Amino acid sequence: MKIRTGFGYDVHQLQEGLPFWLGGILVPHTHGGLGHSDADVLIHVICDALLGAANLRDIGFHFPDTDPQYKGVDSKRLLAEVARLLREQGYTIGNIDSTICLEAPKVNPHIPEMQRVLAEVLGIEPDDISIKATTTEKLGFVGRREGVAAYASVLIVKQ
Ligand SMILES: [Zn+2]
C-alpha cells in the first residue's frame, strides 16, 4: 500500500459586487473572489493538494487561466476532473484538512453544506473533509478584507 500526502495554498482578491463562491457554494456577502474561474479558493487548494499528493503538477498546469474554456468555470468541475485524474492513477482519497483565512463573513455556519457539496463531487464522505476558518486578527491583506487565502493538506492511498 502506498500512502502520500499533499499540500495546497491559494489566494484571491475580494472585490465588491462579485458572487462569493467558497467551498462549492455561494456565500452571501458584499464582496466576492476575483479570478479567471469562479475564484473558489477552497476548491483550488483542495485541487492543488490532491494533484501534489499524486505528483500531477498543479491546477494552473491542468486548467490554464489563458484558456477561454475555463473563464468563469464552476470550480466543482475542476475538482471532479482532479478526482478523475487521481482515480486513473489508482489513488483513493483518505482525508482532506483545510483552513480558510477570511475576515468576513463568518464561514462557520456554511461549513456543513460545503462538506456535503465537496464530498459529493469527490465521491467521499463529508466526514473525510475537514474545513476550518480563521481570521488573521485584522493583519495583512486578509485582515484588511482585500483578499481570501486558504490552505489544504490531503492524504491519498494506492492499494
Ligand atoms: Zn485560485
Short mmCIF file of N, CA and C and ligand atoms in Angstrom, two decimals:
data_model
loop_
_atom_site.label_atom_id
_atom_site.label_comp_id
_atom_site.label_asym_id
_atom_site.label_seq_id
_atom_site.Cartn_x
_atom_site.Cartn_y
_atom_site.Cartn_z
N MET A 1 0.85 -1.20 0.00
CA MET A 1 0.00 0.00 0.00
C MET A 1 0.88 1.26 0.00
N LYS A 2 0.51 2.22 -0.83
CA LYS A 2 1.27 3.46 -0.92
C LYS A 2 0.43 4.61 -0.35
N ILE A 3 0.98 5.33 0.62
CA ILE A 3 0.29 6.47 1.23
C ILE A 3 1.08 7.73 0.93
N ARG A 4 0.41 8.75 0.43
CA ARG A 4 1.11 10.01 0.13
C ARG A 4 0.31 11.19 0.67
N THR A 5 1.01 12.28 0.99
CA THR A 5 0.32 13.49 1.43
C THR A 5 0.54 14.60 0.40
N GLY A 6 -0.32 15.58 0.43
CA GLY A 6 -0.20 16.73 -0.47
C GLY A 6 -0.62 17.98 0.24
N PHE A 7 -0.18 19.12 -0.31
CA PHE A 7 -0.43 20.41 0.33
C PHE A 7 -0.83 21.43 -0.74
N GLY A 8 -1.75 22.33 -0.40
CA GLY A 8 -2.16 23.37 -1.34
C GLY A 8 -2.31 24.72 -0.66
N TYR A 9 -1.99 25.77 -1.40
CA TYR A 9 -2.14 27.16 -0.92
C TYR A 9 -2.63 28.03 -2.07
N ASP A 10 -3.54 28.96 -1.78
CA ASP A 10 -4.06 29.85 -2.83
C ASP A 10 -4.61 31.13 -2.19
N VAL A 11 -4.64 32.17 -2.99
CA VAL A 11 -5.16 33.49 -2.58
C VAL A 11 -6.01 34.05 -3.70
N HIS A 12 -7.11 34.71 -3.36
CA HIS A 12 -7.85 35.50 -4.35
C HIS A 12 -8.19 36.86 -3.77
N GLN A 13 -8.16 37.87 -4.64
CA GLN A 13 -8.63 39.20 -4.25
C GLN A 13 -10.12 39.16 -4.03
N LEU A 14 -10.61 40.00 -3.12
CA LEU A 14 -12.05 40.17 -2.94
C LEU A 14 -12.45 41.52 -3.53
N GLN A 15 -13.51 41.50 -4.35
CA GLN A 15 -14.00 42.75 -4.93
C GLN A 15 -15.50 42.88 -4.74
N GLU A 16 -15.92 44.11 -4.52
CA GLU A 16 -17.32 44.40 -4.25
C GLU A 16 -18.19 44.00 -5.44
N GLY A 17 -19.35 43.39 -5.11
CA GLY A 17 -20.34 43.10 -6.14
C GLY A 17 -20.17 41.76 -6.84
N LEU A 18 -19.05 41.06 -6.58
CA LEU A 18 -18.85 39.76 -7.22
C LEU A 18 -19.50 38.67 -6.37
N PRO A 19 -19.99 37.59 -7.02
CA PRO A 19 -20.52 36.46 -6.23
C PRO A 19 -19.38 35.80 -5.46
N PHE A 20 -19.65 35.39 -4.23
CA PHE A 20 -18.60 34.80 -3.40
C PHE A 20 -18.77 33.28 -3.36
N TRP A 21 -18.08 32.60 -4.27
CA TRP A 21 -18.07 31.14 -4.29
C TRP A 21 -16.99 30.64 -3.35
N LEU A 22 -17.37 29.77 -2.44
CA LEU A 22 -16.42 29.25 -1.46
C LEU A 22 -16.84 27.84 -1.06
N GLY A 23 -15.95 26.90 -1.23
CA GLY A 23 -16.27 25.51 -0.88
C GLY A 23 -17.43 24.95 -1.70
N GLY A 24 -17.57 25.44 -2.92
CA GLY A 24 -18.59 24.91 -3.83
C GLY A 24 -19.97 25.50 -3.66
N ILE A 25 -20.11 26.45 -2.72
CA ILE A 25 -21.43 27.07 -2.52
C ILE A 25 -21.31 28.59 -2.64
N LEU A 26 -22.45 29.23 -2.83
CA LEU A 26 -22.49 30.68 -2.92
C LEU A 26 -22.73 31.24 -1.52
N VAL A 27 -21.73 31.96 -0.98
CA VAL A 27 -21.84 32.52 0.37
C VAL A 27 -22.32 33.96 0.25
N PRO A 28 -23.42 34.32 0.93
CA PRO A 28 -23.94 35.69 0.86
C PRO A 28 -22.93 36.68 1.45
N HIS A 29 -22.52 37.67 0.63
CA HIS A 29 -21.55 38.67 1.09
C HIS A 29 -21.56 39.85 0.12
N THR A 30 -21.02 40.97 0.58
CA THR A 30 -20.96 42.16 -0.27
C THR A 30 -19.86 42.04 -1.32
N HIS A 31 -18.84 41.21 -1.04
CA HIS A 31 -17.69 41.05 -1.92
C HIS A 31 -17.57 39.59 -2.36
N GLY A 32 -16.87 39.39 -3.48
CA GLY A 32 -16.62 38.03 -3.94
C GLY A 32 -15.22 37.93 -4.50
N GLY A 33 -14.78 36.71 -4.75
CA GLY A 33 -13.43 36.46 -5.24
C GLY A 33 -13.27 36.85 -6.70
N LEU A 34 -12.09 37.44 -6.99
CA LEU A 34 -11.76 37.82 -8.37
C LEU A 34 -10.84 36.73 -8.95
N GLY A 35 -11.18 36.27 -10.15
CA GLY A 35 -10.33 35.25 -10.76
C GLY A 35 -10.82 34.88 -12.14
N HIS A 36 -10.01 34.09 -12.84
CA HIS A 36 -10.39 33.67 -14.20
C HIS A 36 -11.57 32.69 -14.12
N SER A 37 -11.52 31.81 -13.12
CA SER A 37 -12.63 30.87 -12.89
C SER A 37 -13.62 31.55 -11.95
N ASP A 38 -14.39 30.76 -11.19
CA ASP A 38 -15.30 31.35 -10.20
C ASP A 38 -14.56 31.77 -8.93
N ALA A 39 -13.22 31.60 -8.91
CA ALA A 39 -12.35 32.07 -7.82
C ALA A 39 -12.65 31.40 -6.47
N ASP A 40 -13.05 30.13 -6.51
CA ASP A 40 -13.35 29.40 -5.28
C ASP A 40 -12.03 28.91 -4.66
N VAL A 41 -11.53 29.71 -3.72
CA VAL A 41 -10.19 29.49 -3.17
C VAL A 41 -10.08 28.14 -2.44
N LEU A 42 -11.16 27.72 -1.79
CA LEU A 42 -11.10 26.45 -1.04
C LEU A 42 -11.00 25.27 -2.01
N ILE A 43 -11.80 25.29 -3.06
CA ILE A 43 -11.71 24.19 -4.04
C ILE A 43 -10.33 24.20 -4.69
N HIS A 44 -9.79 25.38 -4.97
CA HIS A 44 -8.48 25.44 -5.63
C HIS A 44 -7.38 24.82 -4.77
N VAL A 45 -7.40 25.07 -3.46
CA VAL A 45 -6.34 24.48 -2.62
C VAL A 45 -6.52 22.97 -2.47
N ILE A 46 -7.78 22.52 -2.48
CA ILE A 46 -8.00 21.07 -2.40
C ILE A 46 -7.52 20.41 -3.70
N CYS A 47 -7.81 21.04 -4.83
CA CYS A 47 -7.30 20.53 -6.12
C CYS A 47 -5.77 20.45 -6.10
N ASP A 48 -5.13 21.52 -5.66
CA ASP A 48 -3.66 21.56 -5.66
C ASP A 48 -3.06 20.53 -4.70
N ALA A 49 -3.69 20.35 -3.55
CA ALA A 49 -3.19 19.37 -2.58
C ALA A 49 -3.33 17.95 -3.14
N LEU A 50 -4.46 17.68 -3.78
CA LEU A 50 -4.67 16.34 -4.37
C LEU A 50 -3.68 16.10 -5.51
N LEU A 51 -3.54 17.09 -6.38
CA LEU A 51 -2.60 16.95 -7.50
C LEU A 51 -1.18 16.79 -6.98
N GLY A 52 -0.83 17.57 -5.96
CA GLY A 52 0.51 17.48 -5.39
C GLY A 52 0.79 16.11 -4.77
N ALA A 53 -0.21 15.58 -4.08
CA ALA A 53 -0.04 14.26 -3.45
C ALA A 53 0.25 13.19 -4.49
N ALA A 54 -0.39 13.31 -5.66
CA ALA A 54 -0.20 12.32 -6.72
C ALA A 54 0.96 12.71 -7.65
N ASN A 55 1.63 13.81 -7.35
CA ASN A 55 2.69 14.36 -8.20
C ASN A 55 2.22 14.57 -9.63
N LEU A 56 1.07 15.25 -9.74
CA LEU A 56 0.47 15.53 -11.06
C LEU A 56 0.45 17.03 -11.34
N ARG A 57 1.57 17.71 -11.01
CA ARG A 57 1.69 19.17 -11.22
C ARG A 57 0.66 19.94 -10.41
N ASP A 58 0.10 21.05 -10.99
CA ASP A 58 -0.82 21.88 -10.20
C ASP A 58 -2.02 22.31 -11.03
N ILE A 59 -2.90 23.05 -10.39
CA ILE A 59 -4.18 23.41 -11.01
C ILE A 59 -3.97 24.26 -12.27
N GLY A 60 -2.97 25.16 -12.23
CA GLY A 60 -2.70 26.02 -13.38
C GLY A 60 -2.16 25.24 -14.58
N PHE A 61 -1.50 24.11 -14.30
CA PHE A 61 -0.99 23.26 -15.36
C PHE A 61 -2.13 22.57 -16.11
N HIS A 62 -3.12 22.10 -15.35
CA HIS A 62 -4.23 21.36 -15.96
C HIS A 62 -5.32 22.26 -16.52
N PHE A 63 -5.53 23.43 -15.85
CA PHE A 63 -6.61 24.33 -16.25
C PHE A 63 -6.04 25.73 -16.40
N PRO A 64 -5.28 26.01 -17.46
CA PRO A 64 -4.59 27.31 -17.57
C PRO A 64 -5.57 28.49 -17.62
N ASP A 65 -5.20 29.58 -16.93
CA ASP A 65 -6.10 30.75 -16.91
C ASP A 65 -6.04 31.53 -18.22
N THR A 66 -5.24 31.04 -19.17
CA THR A 66 -5.23 31.64 -20.52
C THR A 66 -6.22 30.92 -21.44
N ASP A 67 -6.81 29.82 -20.93
CA ASP A 67 -7.71 29.01 -21.76
C ASP A 67 -9.15 29.51 -21.57
N PRO A 68 -9.78 30.02 -22.66
CA PRO A 68 -11.13 30.60 -22.54
C PRO A 68 -12.17 29.61 -22.03
N GLN A 69 -11.93 28.30 -22.18
CA GLN A 69 -12.94 27.33 -21.71
C GLN A 69 -13.06 27.32 -20.18
N TYR A 70 -12.06 27.91 -19.49
CA TYR A 70 -12.13 27.95 -18.03
C TYR A 70 -12.55 29.32 -17.50
N LYS A 71 -12.94 30.23 -18.40
CA LYS A 71 -13.41 31.56 -17.98
C LYS A 71 -14.71 31.40 -17.20
N GLY A 72 -14.70 31.84 -15.94
CA GLY A 72 -15.91 31.78 -15.11
C GLY A 72 -16.36 30.37 -14.76
N VAL A 73 -15.49 29.39 -14.98
CA VAL A 73 -15.90 27.98 -14.78
C VAL A 73 -16.23 27.70 -13.32
N ASP A 74 -17.23 26.85 -13.11
CA ASP A 74 -17.57 26.34 -11.78
C ASP A 74 -16.41 25.45 -11.33
N SER A 75 -15.74 25.84 -10.24
CA SER A 75 -14.57 25.09 -9.79
C SER A 75 -14.90 23.65 -9.41
N LYS A 76 -16.18 23.35 -9.15
CA LYS A 76 -16.56 21.97 -8.86
C LYS A 76 -16.25 21.07 -10.06
N ARG A 77 -16.31 21.65 -11.27
CA ARG A 77 -15.95 20.89 -12.48
C ARG A 77 -14.46 20.54 -12.46
N LEU A 78 -13.64 21.49 -12.02
CA LEU A 78 -12.19 21.25 -11.94
C LEU A 78 -11.90 20.19 -10.89
N LEU A 79 -12.60 20.27 -9.75
CA LEU A 79 -12.40 19.30 -8.68
C LEU A 79 -12.78 17.89 -9.13
N ALA A 80 -13.88 17.79 -9.87
CA ALA A 80 -14.31 16.49 -10.39
C ALA A 80 -13.26 15.92 -11.33
N GLU A 81 -12.66 16.78 -12.14
CA GLU A 81 -11.63 16.33 -13.09
C GLU A 81 -10.36 15.89 -12.34
N VAL A 82 -10.01 16.62 -11.28
CA VAL A 82 -8.85 16.24 -10.46
C VAL A 82 -9.10 14.86 -9.82
N ALA A 83 -10.30 14.66 -9.30
CA ALA A 83 -10.65 13.37 -8.69
C ALA A 83 -10.54 12.25 -9.72
N ARG A 84 -10.96 12.54 -10.96
CA ARG A 84 -10.87 11.55 -12.03
C ARG A 84 -9.40 11.21 -12.33
N LEU A 85 -8.54 12.24 -12.38
CA LEU A 85 -7.10 12.02 -12.64
C LEU A 85 -6.49 11.13 -11.57
N LEU A 86 -6.88 11.33 -10.30
CA LEU A 86 -6.34 10.51 -9.23
C LEU A 86 -6.82 9.06 -9.33
N ARG A 87 -8.12 8.91 -9.62
CA ARG A 87 -8.66 7.55 -9.78
C ARG A 87 -7.93 6.82 -10.90
N GLU A 88 -7.64 7.56 -11.99
CA GLU A 88 -6.93 6.99 -13.14
C GLU A 88 -5.56 6.45 -12.71
N GLN A 89 -4.94 7.10 -11.72
CA GLN A 89 -3.64 6.66 -11.21
C GLN A 89 -3.77 5.60 -10.11
N GLY A 90 -5.01 5.21 -9.80
CA GLY A 90 -5.23 4.17 -8.80
C GLY A 90 -5.32 4.67 -7.37
N TYR A 91 -5.43 5.99 -7.19
CA TYR A 91 -5.48 6.55 -5.83
C TYR A 91 -6.91 6.71 -5.34
N THR A 92 -7.10 6.50 -4.04
CA THR A 92 -8.34 6.92 -3.38
C THR A 92 -7.97 7.98 -2.34
N ILE A 93 -8.94 8.83 -2.01
CA ILE A 93 -8.70 9.92 -1.07
C ILE A 93 -8.94 9.42 0.35
N GLY A 94 -7.94 9.60 1.23
CA GLY A 94 -8.09 9.24 2.64
C GLY A 94 -8.86 10.32 3.37
N ASN A 95 -8.26 11.50 3.48
CA ASN A 95 -8.95 12.63 4.11
C ASN A 95 -8.37 13.95 3.61
N ILE A 96 -9.14 15.00 3.84
CA ILE A 96 -8.75 16.36 3.47
C ILE A 96 -8.88 17.23 4.72
N ASP A 97 -7.88 18.04 4.99
CA ASP A 97 -7.98 19.03 6.07
C ASP A 97 -7.67 20.40 5.47
N SER A 98 -8.46 21.40 5.80
CA SER A 98 -8.26 22.70 5.17
C SER A 98 -8.55 23.84 6.14
N THR A 99 -7.98 24.99 5.84
CA THR A 99 -8.23 26.22 6.60
C THR A 99 -8.47 27.37 5.64
N ILE A 100 -9.54 28.12 5.89
CA ILE A 100 -9.84 29.33 5.12
C ILE A 100 -9.47 30.53 6.00
N CYS A 101 -8.72 31.48 5.44
CA CYS A 101 -8.34 32.70 6.17
C CYS A 101 -9.15 33.86 5.59
N LEU A 102 -10.06 34.38 6.41
CA LEU A 102 -11.03 35.36 5.91
C LEU A 102 -11.50 36.22 7.07
N GLU A 103 -11.56 37.53 6.85
CA GLU A 103 -12.01 38.42 7.93
C GLU A 103 -13.54 38.40 8.07
N ALA A 104 -14.24 38.42 6.92
CA ALA A 104 -15.70 38.42 6.93
C ALA A 104 -16.19 37.88 5.59
N PRO A 105 -17.36 37.28 5.52
CA PRO A 105 -18.30 36.99 6.60
C PRO A 105 -17.87 35.76 7.40
N LYS A 106 -18.66 35.42 8.40
CA LYS A 106 -18.43 34.20 9.18
C LYS A 106 -18.66 32.98 8.30
N VAL A 107 -17.69 32.09 8.28
CA VAL A 107 -17.76 30.91 7.42
C VAL A 107 -18.41 29.73 8.15
N ASN A 108 -18.25 29.70 9.47
CA ASN A 108 -18.68 28.52 10.24
C ASN A 108 -20.09 28.00 9.93
N PRO A 109 -21.11 28.89 9.81
CA PRO A 109 -22.45 28.37 9.56
C PRO A 109 -22.57 27.63 8.22
N HIS A 110 -21.65 27.88 7.29
CA HIS A 110 -21.73 27.30 5.95
C HIS A 110 -20.94 26.01 5.80
N ILE A 111 -20.14 25.67 6.82
CA ILE A 111 -19.21 24.55 6.66
C ILE A 111 -19.91 23.19 6.39
N PRO A 112 -20.99 22.85 7.12
CA PRO A 112 -21.63 21.55 6.83
C PRO A 112 -22.09 21.43 5.38
N GLU A 113 -22.63 22.52 4.82
CA GLU A 113 -23.08 22.49 3.42
C GLU A 113 -21.89 22.34 2.47
N MET A 114 -20.79 23.04 2.75
CA MET A 114 -19.57 22.90 1.93
C MET A 114 -19.07 21.45 1.96
N GLN A 115 -19.05 20.86 3.16
CA GLN A 115 -18.59 19.46 3.30
C GLN A 115 -19.47 18.53 2.46
N ARG A 116 -20.78 18.75 2.52
CA ARG A 116 -21.72 17.90 1.79
C ARG A 116 -21.49 18.02 0.28
N VAL A 117 -21.37 19.26 -0.20
CA VAL A 117 -21.22 19.50 -1.64
C VAL A 117 -19.88 18.95 -2.15
N LEU A 118 -18.81 19.22 -1.43
CA LEU A 118 -17.48 18.76 -1.88
C LEU A 118 -17.37 17.24 -1.82
N ALA A 119 -17.97 16.63 -0.78
CA ALA A 119 -17.93 15.18 -0.66
C ALA A 119 -18.65 14.53 -1.85
N GLU A 120 -19.75 15.14 -2.26
CA GLU A 120 -20.50 14.59 -3.39
C GLU A 120 -19.67 14.65 -4.66
N VAL A 121 -18.99 15.78 -4.90
CA VAL A 121 -18.16 15.92 -6.10
C VAL A 121 -17.02 14.90 -6.09
N LEU A 122 -16.43 14.68 -4.91
CA LEU A 122 -15.26 13.79 -4.81
C LEU A 122 -15.62 12.33 -4.63
N GLY A 123 -16.89 12.05 -4.33
CA GLY A 123 -17.31 10.67 -4.09
C GLY A 123 -16.75 10.11 -2.81
N ILE A 124 -16.63 10.98 -1.78
CA ILE A 124 -16.19 10.53 -0.45
C ILE A 124 -17.22 10.98 0.59
N GLU A 125 -16.97 10.65 1.85
CA GLU A 125 -17.91 11.02 2.91
C GLU A 125 -17.62 12.44 3.42
N PRO A 126 -18.66 13.21 3.80
CA PRO A 126 -18.43 14.54 4.38
C PRO A 126 -17.48 14.50 5.57
N ASP A 127 -17.49 13.37 6.31
CA ASP A 127 -16.62 13.22 7.48
C ASP A 127 -15.14 13.19 7.09
N ASP A 128 -14.84 12.94 5.82
CA ASP A 128 -13.45 12.90 5.37
C ASP A 128 -12.94 14.27 4.93
N ILE A 129 -13.80 15.29 5.03
CA ILE A 129 -13.40 16.65 4.64
C ILE A 129 -13.52 17.59 5.83
N SER A 130 -12.40 18.02 6.36
CA SER A 130 -12.40 18.99 7.45
C SER A 130 -12.20 20.39 6.86
N ILE A 131 -13.04 21.33 7.28
CA ILE A 131 -12.91 22.72 6.85
C ILE A 131 -12.87 23.59 8.09
N LYS A 132 -11.80 24.34 8.24
CA LYS A 132 -11.66 25.24 9.39
C LYS A 132 -11.60 26.67 8.86
N ALA A 133 -11.91 27.62 9.73
CA ALA A 133 -11.87 29.02 9.31
C ALA A 133 -11.21 29.85 10.39
N THR A 134 -10.44 30.84 9.96
CA THR A 134 -9.80 31.75 10.91
C THR A 134 -9.73 33.15 10.31
N THR A 135 -9.68 34.15 11.16
CA THR A 135 -9.34 35.49 10.69
C THR A 135 -7.82 35.62 10.87
N THR A 136 -7.27 36.75 10.45
CA THR A 136 -5.85 36.97 10.73
C THR A 136 -5.68 38.15 11.69
N GLU A 137 -6.69 38.29 12.58
CA GLU A 137 -6.63 39.32 13.63
C GLU A 137 -6.41 40.71 13.02
N LYS A 138 -7.11 40.98 11.90
CA LYS A 138 -7.08 42.27 11.20
C LYS A 138 -5.72 42.61 10.60
N LEU A 139 -4.82 41.63 10.53
CA LEU A 139 -3.47 41.88 9.98
C LEU A 139 -3.40 41.45 8.52
N GLY A 140 -2.60 42.18 7.74
CA GLY A 140 -2.31 41.78 6.37
C GLY A 140 -3.49 41.96 5.42
N PHE A 141 -3.34 41.41 4.19
CA PHE A 141 -4.39 41.62 3.17
C PHE A 141 -5.70 40.94 3.56
N VAL A 142 -5.61 39.83 4.30
CA VAL A 142 -6.84 39.17 4.76
C VAL A 142 -7.52 40.05 5.80
N GLY A 143 -6.72 40.58 6.71
CA GLY A 143 -7.25 41.42 7.78
C GLY A 143 -7.87 42.71 7.26
N ARG A 144 -7.33 43.22 6.15
CA ARG A 144 -7.88 44.44 5.54
C ARG A 144 -9.05 44.14 4.61
N ARG A 145 -9.46 42.87 4.57
CA ARG A 145 -10.60 42.40 3.75
C ARG A 145 -10.34 42.57 2.26
N GLU A 146 -9.05 42.60 1.88
CA GLU A 146 -8.71 42.74 0.46
C GLU A 146 -8.69 41.39 -0.26
N GLY A 147 -8.59 40.31 0.52
CA GLY A 147 -8.49 39.00 -0.11
C GLY A 147 -8.83 37.87 0.83
N VAL A 148 -8.85 36.69 0.25
CA VAL A 148 -9.12 35.46 1.00
C VAL A 148 -8.00 34.47 0.65
N ALA A 149 -7.51 33.76 1.66
CA ALA A 149 -6.46 32.75 1.45
C ALA A 149 -6.96 31.42 1.99
N ALA A 150 -6.38 30.34 1.52
CA ALA A 150 -6.74 29.03 2.05
C ALA A 150 -5.55 28.08 1.94
N TYR A 151 -5.57 27.09 2.82
CA TYR A 151 -4.56 26.03 2.84
C TYR A 151 -5.29 24.69 2.92
N ALA A 152 -4.69 23.67 2.32
CA ALA A 152 -5.27 22.33 2.47
C ALA A 152 -4.15 21.30 2.51
N SER A 153 -4.36 20.26 3.29
CA SER A 153 -3.48 19.11 3.18
C SER A 153 -4.37 17.87 3.01
N VAL A 154 -3.86 16.91 2.28
CA VAL A 154 -4.65 15.72 1.97
C VAL A 154 -3.80 14.47 2.14
N LEU A 155 -4.48 13.36 2.28
CA LEU A 155 -3.80 12.06 2.28
C LEU A 155 -4.49 11.20 1.22
N ILE A 156 -3.67 10.59 0.37
CA ILE A 156 -4.22 9.69 -0.65
C ILE A 156 -3.55 8.32 -0.52
N VAL A 157 -4.27 7.29 -0.98
CA VAL A 157 -3.82 5.91 -0.79
C VAL A 157 -3.95 5.13 -2.10
N LYS A 158 -2.91 4.35 -2.39
CA LYS A 158 -3.00 3.42 -3.52
C LYS A 158 -2.78 2.00 -2.97
N GLN A 159 -3.73 1.12 -3.23
CA GLN A 159 -3.62 -0.26 -2.68
C GLN A 159 -2.54 -1.04 -3.43
ZN ZN B 1 -7.44 30.08 -7.16
#
